[in-house]
């Protein structure tokens, strides 16, 4: 006789929190100049979604798909935040480097009129 997984009742608040934080973090992450404030949303989203996914896999709580979606959204939001941080760091390092300004070049001889 095949065993069916037991039906889990209750709520998986970690999965729901991970999904909401991941969704909000991803929405904010793609907005220019506001993308950096998404980091405090996606990091807890990753943690909550991971806990929710672990609980759902062990049949301690429902909402496996919500936890998985939260994990995916939080991961994508985290990657977008890292891209923003890397881009800003690159811009700062190239503009603050000594000799970053273009030197003047003489392109033709000066003539007195």
mmCIF file of N, CA and C in Angstrom:
data_model
loop_
_atom_site.group_PDB
_atom_site.id
_atom_site.type_symbol
_atom_site.label_atom_id
_atom_site.label_comp_id
_atom_site.label_asym_id
_atom_site.label_seq_id
_atom_site.Cartn_x
_atom_site.Cartn_y
_atom_site.Cartn_z
ATOM 1 N N UNK A 1 0.825 -1.157 0.000
ATOM 2 C CA UNK A 1 0.000 0.000 0.000
ATOM 3 C C UNK A 1 0.886 1.242 0.000
ATOM 4 N N UNK A 2 0.601 2.185 -0.889
ATOM 5 C CA UNK A 2 1.394 3.411 -0.993
ATOM 6 C C UNK A 2 0.983 4.386 0.103
ATOM 7 N N UNK A 3 1.967 4.968 0.687
ATOM 8 C CA UNK A 3 1.673 5.957 1.712
ATOM 9 C C UNK A 3 1.558 7.327 1.075
ATOM 10 N N UNK A 4 0.531 8.028 1.463
ATOM 11 C CA UNK A 4 0.344 9.390 0.994
ATOM 12 C C UNK A 4 0.862 10.330 2.069
ATOM 13 N N UNK A 5 1.458 11.446 1.642
ATOM 14 C CA UNK A 5 1.911 12.381 2.665
ATOM 15 C C UNK A 5 0.721 12.903 3.462
ATOM 16 N N UNK A 6 0.942 13.058 4.720
ATOM 17 C CA UNK A 6 -0.160 13.514 5.564
ATOM 18 C C UNK A 6 -0.505 14.954 5.235
ATOM 19 N N UNK A 7 -1.732 15.266 5.407
ATOM 20 C CA UNK A 7 -2.211 16.609 5.130
ATOM 21 C C UNK A 7 -1.844 17.500 6.307
ATOM 22 N N UNK A 8 -1.207 18.598 5.980
ATOM 23 C CA UNK A 8 -0.741 19.509 7.015
ATOM 24 C C UNK A 8 -1.744 20.640 7.154
ATOM 25 N N UNK A 9 -2.124 20.886 8.359
ATOM 26 C CA UNK A 9 -3.033 22.004 8.621
ATOM 27 C C UNK A 9 -2.270 23.073 9.373
ATOM 28 N N UNK A 10 -2.826 24.232 9.403
ATOM 29 C CA UNK A 10 -2.183 25.336 10.101
ATOM 30 C C UNK A 10 -1.711 26.370 9.109
ATOM 31 N N UNK A 11 -0.708 27.101 9.511
ATOM 32 C CA UNK A 11 -0.224 28.189 8.680
ATOM 33 C C UNK A 11 1.298 28.185 8.681
ATOM 34 N N UNK A 12 1.857 28.647 7.603
ATOM 35 C CA UNK A 12 3.309 28.764 7.483
ATOM 36 C C UNK A 12 3.625 30.240 7.318
ATOM 37 N N UNK A 13 3.722 30.934 8.421
ATOM 38 C CA UNK A 13 3.941 32.376 8.382
ATOM 39 C C UNK A 13 5.315 32.728 7.831
ATOM 40 N N UNK A 14 6.277 31.837 7.985
ATOM 41 C CA UNK A 14 7.594 32.100 7.418
ATOM 42 C C UNK A 14 7.541 32.113 5.890
ATOM 43 N N UNK A 15 6.768 31.218 5.312
ATOM 44 C CA UNK A 15 6.627 31.190 3.858
ATOM 45 C C UNK A 15 5.948 32.453 3.360
ATOM 46 N N UNK A 16 4.902 32.875 4.050
ATOM 47 C CA UNK A 16 4.185 34.083 3.659
ATOM 48 C C UNK A 16 5.075 35.311 3.809
ATOM 49 N N UNK A 17 5.794 35.403 4.918
ATOM 50 C CA UNK A 17 6.688 36.543 5.136
ATOM 51 C C UNK A 17 7.806 36.563 4.099
ATOM 52 N N UNK A 18 8.363 35.403 3.785
ATOM 53 C CA UNK A 18 9.418 35.336 2.779
ATOM 54 C C UNK A 18 8.922 35.761 1.409
ATOM 55 N N UNK A 19 7.694 35.364 1.069
ATOM 56 C CA UNK A 19 7.121 35.751 -0.222
ATOM 57 C C UNK A 19 6.883 37.252 -0.286
ATOM 58 N N UNK A 20 6.283 37.819 0.751
ATOM 59 C CA UNK A 20 5.976 39.252 0.759
ATOM 60 C C UNK A 20 7.259 40.080 0.746
ATOM 61 N N UNK A 21 8.217 39.715 1.577
ATOM 62 C CA UNK A 21 9.483 40.455 1.604
ATOM 63 C C UNK A 21 10.238 40.317 0.282
ATOM 64 N N UNK A 22 10.221 39.132 -0.296
ATOM 65 C CA UNK A 22 10.888 38.936 -1.583
ATOM 66 C C UNK A 22 10.235 39.732 -2.697
ATOM 67 N N UNK A 23 8.910 39.769 -2.704
ATOM 68 C CA UNK A 23 8.190 40.523 -3.730
ATOM 69 C C UNK A 23 8.443 42.017 -3.587
ATOM 70 N N UNK A 24 8.327 42.538 -2.377
ATOM 71 C CA UNK A 24 8.595 43.963 -2.154
ATOM 72 C C UNK A 24 10.051 44.300 -2.457
ATOM 73 N N UNK A 25 10.950 43.443 -2.024
ATOM 74 C CA UNK A 25 12.364 43.686 -2.285
ATOM 75 C C UNK A 25 12.681 43.695 -3.761
ATOM 76 N N UNK A 26 12.089 42.797 -4.528
ATOM 77 C CA UNK A 26 12.331 42.760 -5.967
ATOM 78 C C UNK A 26 11.751 43.990 -6.656
ATOM 79 N N UNK A 27 10.575 44.413 -6.233
ATOM 80 C CA UNK A 27 9.967 45.610 -6.820
ATOM 81 C C UNK A 27 10.854 46.830 -6.566
ATOM 82 N N UNK A 28 11.336 46.989 -5.329
ATOM 83 C CA UNK A 28 12.193 48.123 -5.016
ATOM 84 C C UNK A 28 13.581 47.992 -5.636
ATOM 85 N N UNK A 29 14.058 46.785 -5.821
ATOM 86 C CA UNK A 29 15.419 46.571 -6.321
ATOM 87 C C UNK A 29 15.588 47.042 -7.756
ATOM 88 N N UNK A 30 14.556 46.994 -8.559
ATOM 89 C CA UNK A 30 14.699 47.369 -9.963
ATOM 90 C C UNK A 30 14.490 48.860 -10.206
ATOM 91 N N UNK A 31 14.125 49.607 -9.178
ATOM 92 C CA UNK A 31 13.926 51.045 -9.324
ATOM 93 C C UNK A 31 15.280 51.735 -9.157
ATOM 94 N N UNK A 32 15.690 52.542 -10.140
ATOM 95 C CA UNK A 32 16.995 53.205 -10.027
ATOM 96 C C UNK A 32 17.090 54.084 -8.786
ATOM 97 N N UNK A 33 18.232 54.049 -8.151
ATOM 98 C CA UNK A 33 18.589 54.820 -6.957
ATOM 99 C C UNK A 33 17.824 54.402 -5.703
ATOM 100 N N UNK A 34 16.794 53.616 -5.832
ATOM 101 C CA UNK A 34 16.061 53.120 -4.669
ATOM 102 C C UNK A 34 16.401 51.653 -4.443
ATOM 103 N N UNK A 35 17.093 51.070 -5.372
ATOM 104 C CA UNK A 35 17.422 49.652 -5.302
ATOM 105 C C UNK A 35 18.225 49.257 -4.074
ATOM 106 N N UNK A 36 18.967 50.203 -3.523
ATOM 107 C CA UNK A 36 19.777 49.868 -2.355
ATOM 108 C C UNK A 36 18.940 49.654 -1.103
ATOM 109 N N UNK A 37 17.756 50.274 -1.032
ATOM 110 C CA UNK A 37 16.927 50.074 0.164
ATOM 111 C C UNK A 37 16.234 48.725 0.136
ATOM 112 N N UNK A 38 16.340 48.017 -0.958
ATOM 113 C CA UNK A 38 15.723 46.692 -1.048
ATOM 114 C C UNK A 38 16.523 45.642 -0.296
ATOM 115 N N UNK A 39 17.798 45.900 -0.035
ATOM 116 C CA UNK A 39 18.631 44.918 0.653
ATOM 117 C C UNK A 39 18.071 44.545 2.030
ATOM 118 N N UNK A 40 17.595 45.513 2.838
ATOM 119 C CA UNK A 40 17.000 45.113 4.122
ATOM 120 C C UNK A 40 15.694 44.329 3.976
ATOM 121 N N UNK A 41 15.143 44.272 2.787
ATOM 122 C CA UNK A 41 13.937 43.478 2.562
ATOM 123 C C UNK A 41 14.266 42.069 2.069
ATOM 124 N N UNK A 42 15.215 41.967 1.160
ATOM 125 C CA UNK A 42 15.470 40.661 0.551
ATOM 126 C C UNK A 42 16.269 39.727 1.448
ATOM 127 N N UNK A 43 17.137 40.262 2.296
ATOM 128 C CA UNK A 43 17.907 39.381 3.179
ATOM 129 C C UNK A 43 16.998 38.677 4.178
ATOM 130 N N UNK A 44 16.121 39.399 4.910
ATOM 131 C CA UNK A 44 15.175 38.663 5.770
ATOM 132 C C UNK A 44 14.205 37.806 4.958
ATOM 133 N N UNK A 45 13.911 38.233 3.719
ATOM 134 C CA UNK A 45 13.065 37.420 2.853
ATOM 135 C C UNK A 45 13.701 36.087 2.529
ATOM 136 N N UNK A 46 14.998 36.102 2.274
ATOM 137 C CA UNK A 46 15.727 34.848 2.034
ATOM 138 C C UNK A 46 15.671 33.939 3.259
ATOM 139 N N UNK A 47 15.874 34.523 4.430
ATOM 140 C CA UNK A 47 15.874 33.734 5.666
ATOM 141 C C UNK A 47 14.490 33.148 5.932
ATOM 142 N N UNK A 48 13.466 33.993 5.860
ATOM 143 C CA UNK A 48 12.100 33.520 6.144
ATOM 144 C C UNK A 48 11.644 32.476 5.130
ATOM 145 N N UNK A 49 11.933 32.715 3.853
ATOM 146 C CA UNK A 49 11.520 31.757 2.828
ATOM 147 C C UNK A 49 12.251 30.422 2.991
ATOM 148 N N UNK A 50 13.511 30.468 3.385
ATOM 149 C CA UNK A 50 14.259 29.233 3.598
ATOM 150 C C UNK A 50 13.691 28.448 4.774
ATOM 151 N N UNK A 51 13.380 29.145 5.859
ATOM 152 C CA UNK A 51 12.769 28.474 7.011
ATOM 153 C C UNK A 51 11.399 27.914 6.641
ATOM 154 N N UNK A 52 10.598 28.703 5.927
ATOM 155 C CA UNK A 52 9.276 28.242 5.496
ATOM 156 C C UNK A 52 9.354 27.051 4.563
ATOM 157 N N UNK A 53 10.342 27.059 3.674
ATOM 158 C CA UNK A 53 10.522 25.937 2.755
ATOM 159 C C UNK A 53 10.949 24.683 3.513
ATOM 160 N N UNK A 54 11.847 24.840 4.464
ATOM 161 C CA UNK A 54 12.291 23.680 5.258
ATOM 162 C C UNK A 54 11.127 23.092 6.058
ATOM 163 N N UNK A 55 10.292 23.944 6.621
ATOM 164 C CA UNK A 55 9.146 23.445 7.379
ATOM 165 C C UNK A 55 8.142 22.754 6.471
ATOM 166 N N UNK A 56 7.946 23.280 5.271
ATOM 167 C CA UNK A 56 6.980 22.682 4.350
ATOM 168 C C UNK A 56 7.488 21.346 3.805
ATOM 169 N N UNK A 57 8.777 21.259 3.566
ATOM 170 C CA UNK A 57 9.350 20.002 3.056
ATOM 171 C C UNK A 57 9.240 18.898 4.101
ATOM 172 N N UNK A 58 9.381 19.249 5.360
ATOM 173 C CA UNK A 58 9.274 18.255 6.440
ATOM 174 C C UNK A 58 7.829 18.017 6.874
ATOM 175 N N UNK A 59 6.869 18.555 6.132
ATOM 176 C CA UNK A 59 5.439 18.402 6.409
ATOM 177 C C UNK A 59 5.049 18.947 7.783
ATOM 178 N N UNK A 60 5.762 19.941 8.248
ATOM 179 C CA UNK A 60 5.383 20.578 9.501
ATOM 180 C C UNK A 60 4.475 21.775 9.263
ATOM 181 N N UNK A 61 4.437 22.248 8.026
ATOM 182 C CA UNK A 61 3.613 23.410 7.694
ATOM 183 C C UNK A 61 3.249 23.355 6.212
ATOM 184 N N UNK A 62 2.160 24.017 5.821
ATOM 185 C CA UNK A 62 1.767 24.044 4.411
ATOM 186 C C UNK A 62 2.519 25.137 3.644
ATOM 187 N N UNK A 63 2.079 25.390 2.447
ATOM 188 C CA UNK A 63 2.550 26.470 1.579
ATOM 189 C C UNK A 63 3.965 26.259 1.049
ATOM 190 N N UNK A 64 4.207 25.116 0.510
ATOM 191 C CA UNK A 64 5.501 24.825 -0.107
ATOM 192 C C UNK A 64 5.752 25.752 -1.298
ATOM 193 N N UNK A 65 4.746 25.936 -2.134
ATOM 194 C CA UNK A 65 4.929 26.769 -3.331
ATOM 195 C C UNK A 65 5.125 28.239 -2.968
ATOM 196 N N UNK A 66 4.470 28.708 -1.928
ATOM 197 C CA UNK A 66 4.655 30.091 -1.496
ATOM 198 C C UNK A 66 6.073 30.309 -0.989
ATOM 199 N N UNK A 67 6.583 29.355 -0.228
ATOM 200 C CA UNK A 67 7.946 29.457 0.273
ATOM 201 C C UNK A 67 8.950 29.401 -0.865
ATOM 202 N N UNK A 68 8.727 28.532 -1.837
ATOM 203 C CA UNK A 68 9.640 28.426 -2.981
ATOM 204 C C UNK A 68 9.621 29.709 -3.809
ATOM 205 N N UNK A 69 8.436 30.264 -4.025
ATOM 206 C CA UNK A 69 8.338 31.519 -4.770
ATOM 207 C C UNK A 69 9.020 32.653 -4.007
ATOM 208 N N UNK A 70 8.856 32.687 -2.696
ATOM 209 C CA UNK A 70 9.527 33.702 -1.888
ATOM 210 C C UNK A 70 11.037 33.581 -1.961
ATOM 211 N N UNK A 71 11.519 32.356 -1.980
ATOM 212 C CA UNK A 71 12.963 32.130 -2.085
ATOM 213 C C UNK A 71 13.493 32.600 -3.439
ATOM 214 N N UNK A 72 12.762 32.317 -4.497
ATOM 215 C CA UNK A 72 13.181 32.744 -5.834
ATOM 216 C C UNK A 72 13.151 34.263 -5.950
ATOM 217 N N UNK A 73 12.067 34.899 -5.500
ATOM 218 C CA UNK A 73 11.956 36.355 -5.575
ATOM 219 C C UNK A 73 13.033 37.042 -4.739
ATOM 220 N N UNK A 74 13.275 36.533 -3.552
ATOM 221 C CA UNK A 74 14.300 37.125 -2.688
ATOM 222 C C UNK A 74 15.687 36.961 -3.285
ATOM 223 N N UNK A 75 15.946 35.819 -3.900
ATOM 224 C CA UNK A 75 17.249 35.591 -4.518
ATOM 225 C C UNK A 75 17.465 36.534 -5.696
ATOM 226 N N UNK A 76 16.459 36.687 -6.533
ATOM 227 C CA UNK A 76 16.581 37.602 -7.671
ATOM 228 C C UNK A 76 16.757 39.033 -7.176
ATOM 229 N N UNK A 77 15.988 39.432 -6.173
ATOM 230 C CA UNK A 77 16.130 40.768 -5.597
ATOM 231 C C UNK A 77 17.507 40.985 -5.008
ATOM 232 N N UNK A 78 18.056 39.964 -4.348
ATOM 233 C CA UNK A 78 19.391 40.059 -3.763
ATOM 234 C C UNK A 78 20.444 40.246 -4.853
ATOM 235 N N UNK A 79 20.322 39.506 -5.945
ATOM 236 C CA UNK A 79 21.274 39.633 -7.051
ATOM 237 C C UNK A 79 21.191 41.025 -7.669
ATOM 238 N N UNK A 80 19.982 41.543 -7.841
ATOM 239 C CA UNK A 80 19.820 42.891 -8.392
ATOM 240 C C UNK A 80 20.451 43.920 -7.456
ATOM 241 N N UNK A 81 20.274 43.765 -6.153
ATOM 242 C CA UNK A 81 20.903 44.673 -5.182
ATOM 243 C C UNK A 81 22.425 44.604 -5.279
ATOM 244 N N UNK A 82 22.970 43.406 -5.429
ATOM 245 C CA UNK A 82 24.418 43.271 -5.572
ATOM 246 C C UNK A 82 24.923 43.942 -6.848
ATOM 247 N N UNK A 83 24.140 43.871 -7.914
ATOM 248 C CA UNK A 83 24.524 44.540 -9.158
ATOM 249 C C UNK A 83 24.540 46.056 -8.955
ATOM 250 N N UNK A 84 23.539 46.590 -8.256
ATOM 251 C CA UNK A 84 23.517 48.023 -7.945
ATOM 252 C C UNK A 84 24.740 48.415 -7.127
ATOM 253 N N UNK A 85 25.045 47.635 -6.107
ATOM 254 C CA UNK A 85 26.183 47.952 -5.244
ATOM 255 C C UNK A 85 27.486 47.893 -6.038
ATOM 256 N N UNK A 86 27.634 46.884 -6.881
ATOM 257 C CA UNK A 86 28.847 46.764 -7.692
ATOM 258 C C UNK A 86 28.963 47.931 -8.676
ATOM 259 N N UNK A 87 27.852 48.326 -9.269
ATOM 260 C CA UNK A 87 27.875 49.451 -10.208
ATOM 261 C C UNK A 87 28.231 50.759 -9.530
ATOM 262 N N UNK A 88 27.664 50.985 -8.354
ATOM 263 C CA UNK A 88 27.967 52.214 -7.615
ATOM 264 C C UNK A 88 29.419 52.201 -7.144
ATOM 265 N N UNK A 89 29.887 51.066 -6.664
ATOM 266 C CA UNK A 89 31.282 50.964 -6.233
ATOM 267 C C UNK A 89 32.239 51.201 -7.400
ATOM 268 N N UNK A 90 31.884 50.694 -8.562
ATOM 269 C CA UNK A 90 32.719 50.906 -9.749
ATOM 270 C C UNK A 90 32.744 52.382 -10.123
ATOM 271 N N UNK A 91 31.596 53.035 -10.099
ATOM 272 C CA UNK A 91 31.540 54.456 -10.425
ATOM 273 C C UNK A 91 32.343 55.294 -9.436
ATOM 274 N N UNK A 92 32.249 54.954 -8.172
ATOM 275 C CA UNK A 92 32.993 55.699 -7.154
ATOM 276 C C UNK A 92 34.496 55.479 -7.330
ATOM 277 N N UNK A 93 34.891 54.251 -7.590
ATOM 278 C CA UNK A 93 36.325 53.969 -7.702
ATOM 279 C C UNK A 93 36.931 54.606 -8.945
ATOM 280 N N UNK A 94 36.198 54.676 -10.026
ATOM 281 C CA UNK A 94 36.765 55.272 -11.239
ATOM 282 C C UNK A 94 36.755 56.788 -11.175
ATOM 283 N N UNK A 95 35.799 57.391 -10.505
ATOM 284 C CA UNK A 95 35.755 58.852 -10.442
ATOM 285 C C UNK A 95 36.686 59.395 -9.373
ATOM 286 N N UNK A 96 37.001 58.627 -8.352
ATOM 287 C CA UNK A 96 37.852 59.104 -7.270
ATOM 288 C C UNK A 96 39.317 58.729 -7.480
ATOM 289 N N UNK A 97 39.608 57.998 -8.522
ATOM 290 C CA UNK A 97 40.986 57.562 -8.754
ATOM 291 C C UNK A 97 41.831 58.753 -9.201
ATOM 292 N N UNK A 98 43.076 58.837 -8.706
ATOM 293 C CA UNK A 98 43.939 59.926 -9.155
ATOM 294 C C UNK A 98 44.211 59.803 -10.652
ATOM 295 N N UNK A 99 44.152 60.919 -11.321
ATOM 296 C CA UNK A 99 44.378 60.908 -12.759
ATOM 297 C C UNK A 99 43.170 60.442 -13.542
ATOM 298 N N UNK A 100 42.001 60.429 -12.889
ATOM 299 C CA UNK A 100 40.800 59.969 -13.573
ATOM 300 C C UNK A 100 40.315 60.990 -14.591
ATOM 301 N N UNK A 101 40.629 62.265 -14.356
ATOM 302 C CA UNK A 101 40.196 63.300 -15.291
ATOM 303 C C UNK A 101 41.040 63.212 -16.562
ATOM 304 N N UNK A 102 40.425 63.488 -17.670
ATOM 305 C CA UNK A 102 41.141 63.456 -18.944
ATOM 306 C C UNK A 102 42.089 64.653 -19.012
ATOM 307 N N UNK A 103 43.341 64.423 -19.351
ATOM 308 C CA UNK A 103 44.270 65.559 -19.485
ATOM 309 C C UNK A 103 43.948 66.351 -20.750
ATOM 310 N N UNK A 104 44.305 67.632 -20.698
ATOM 311 C CA UNK A 104 44.086 68.464 -21.888
ATOM 312 C C UNK A 104 45.065 68.052 -22.958
ATOM 313 N N UNK A 105 44.606 68.063 -24.195
ATOM 314 C CA UNK A 105 45.462 67.714 -25.326
ATOM 315 C C UNK A 105 45.392 68.831 -26.348
ATOM 316 N N UNK A 106 46.512 69.148 -26.903
ATOM 317 C CA UNK A 106 46.559 70.153 -27.955
ATOM 318 C C UNK A 106 46.270 69.442 -29.271
ATOM 319 N N UNK A 107 45.212 69.890 -29.937
ATOM 320 C CA UNK A 107 44.820 69.226 -31.169
ATOM 321 C C UNK A 107 45.247 70.005 -32.407
ATOM 322 N N UNK A 108 45.526 71.286 -32.269
ATOM 323 C CA UNK A 108 45.996 72.079 -33.417
ATOM 324 C C UNK A 108 46.826 73.239 -32.896
ATOM 325 N N UNK A 109 47.583 73.857 -33.767
ATOM 326 C CA UNK A 109 48.443 74.982 -33.378
ATOM 327 C C UNK A 109 47.584 76.212 -33.120
ATOM 328 N N UNK A 110 47.996 77.007 -32.155
ATOM 329 C CA UNK A 110 47.291 78.251 -31.847
ATOM 330 C C UNK A 110 47.706 79.324 -32.824
ATOM 331 N N UNK A 111 46.786 80.135 -33.290
ATOM 332 C CA UNK A 111 47.068 81.216 -34.258
ATOM 333 C C UNK A 111 46.624 82.539 -33.664
ATOM 334 N N UNK A 112 47.466 83.562 -33.812
ATOM 335 C CA UNK A 112 47.099 84.904 -33.389
ATOM 336 C C UNK A 112 46.371 85.572 -34.526
ATOM 337 N N UNK A 113 45.317 86.275 -34.242
ATOM 338 C CA UNK A 113 44.583 86.958 -35.303
ATOM 339 C C UNK A 113 44.961 88.414 -35.387
#
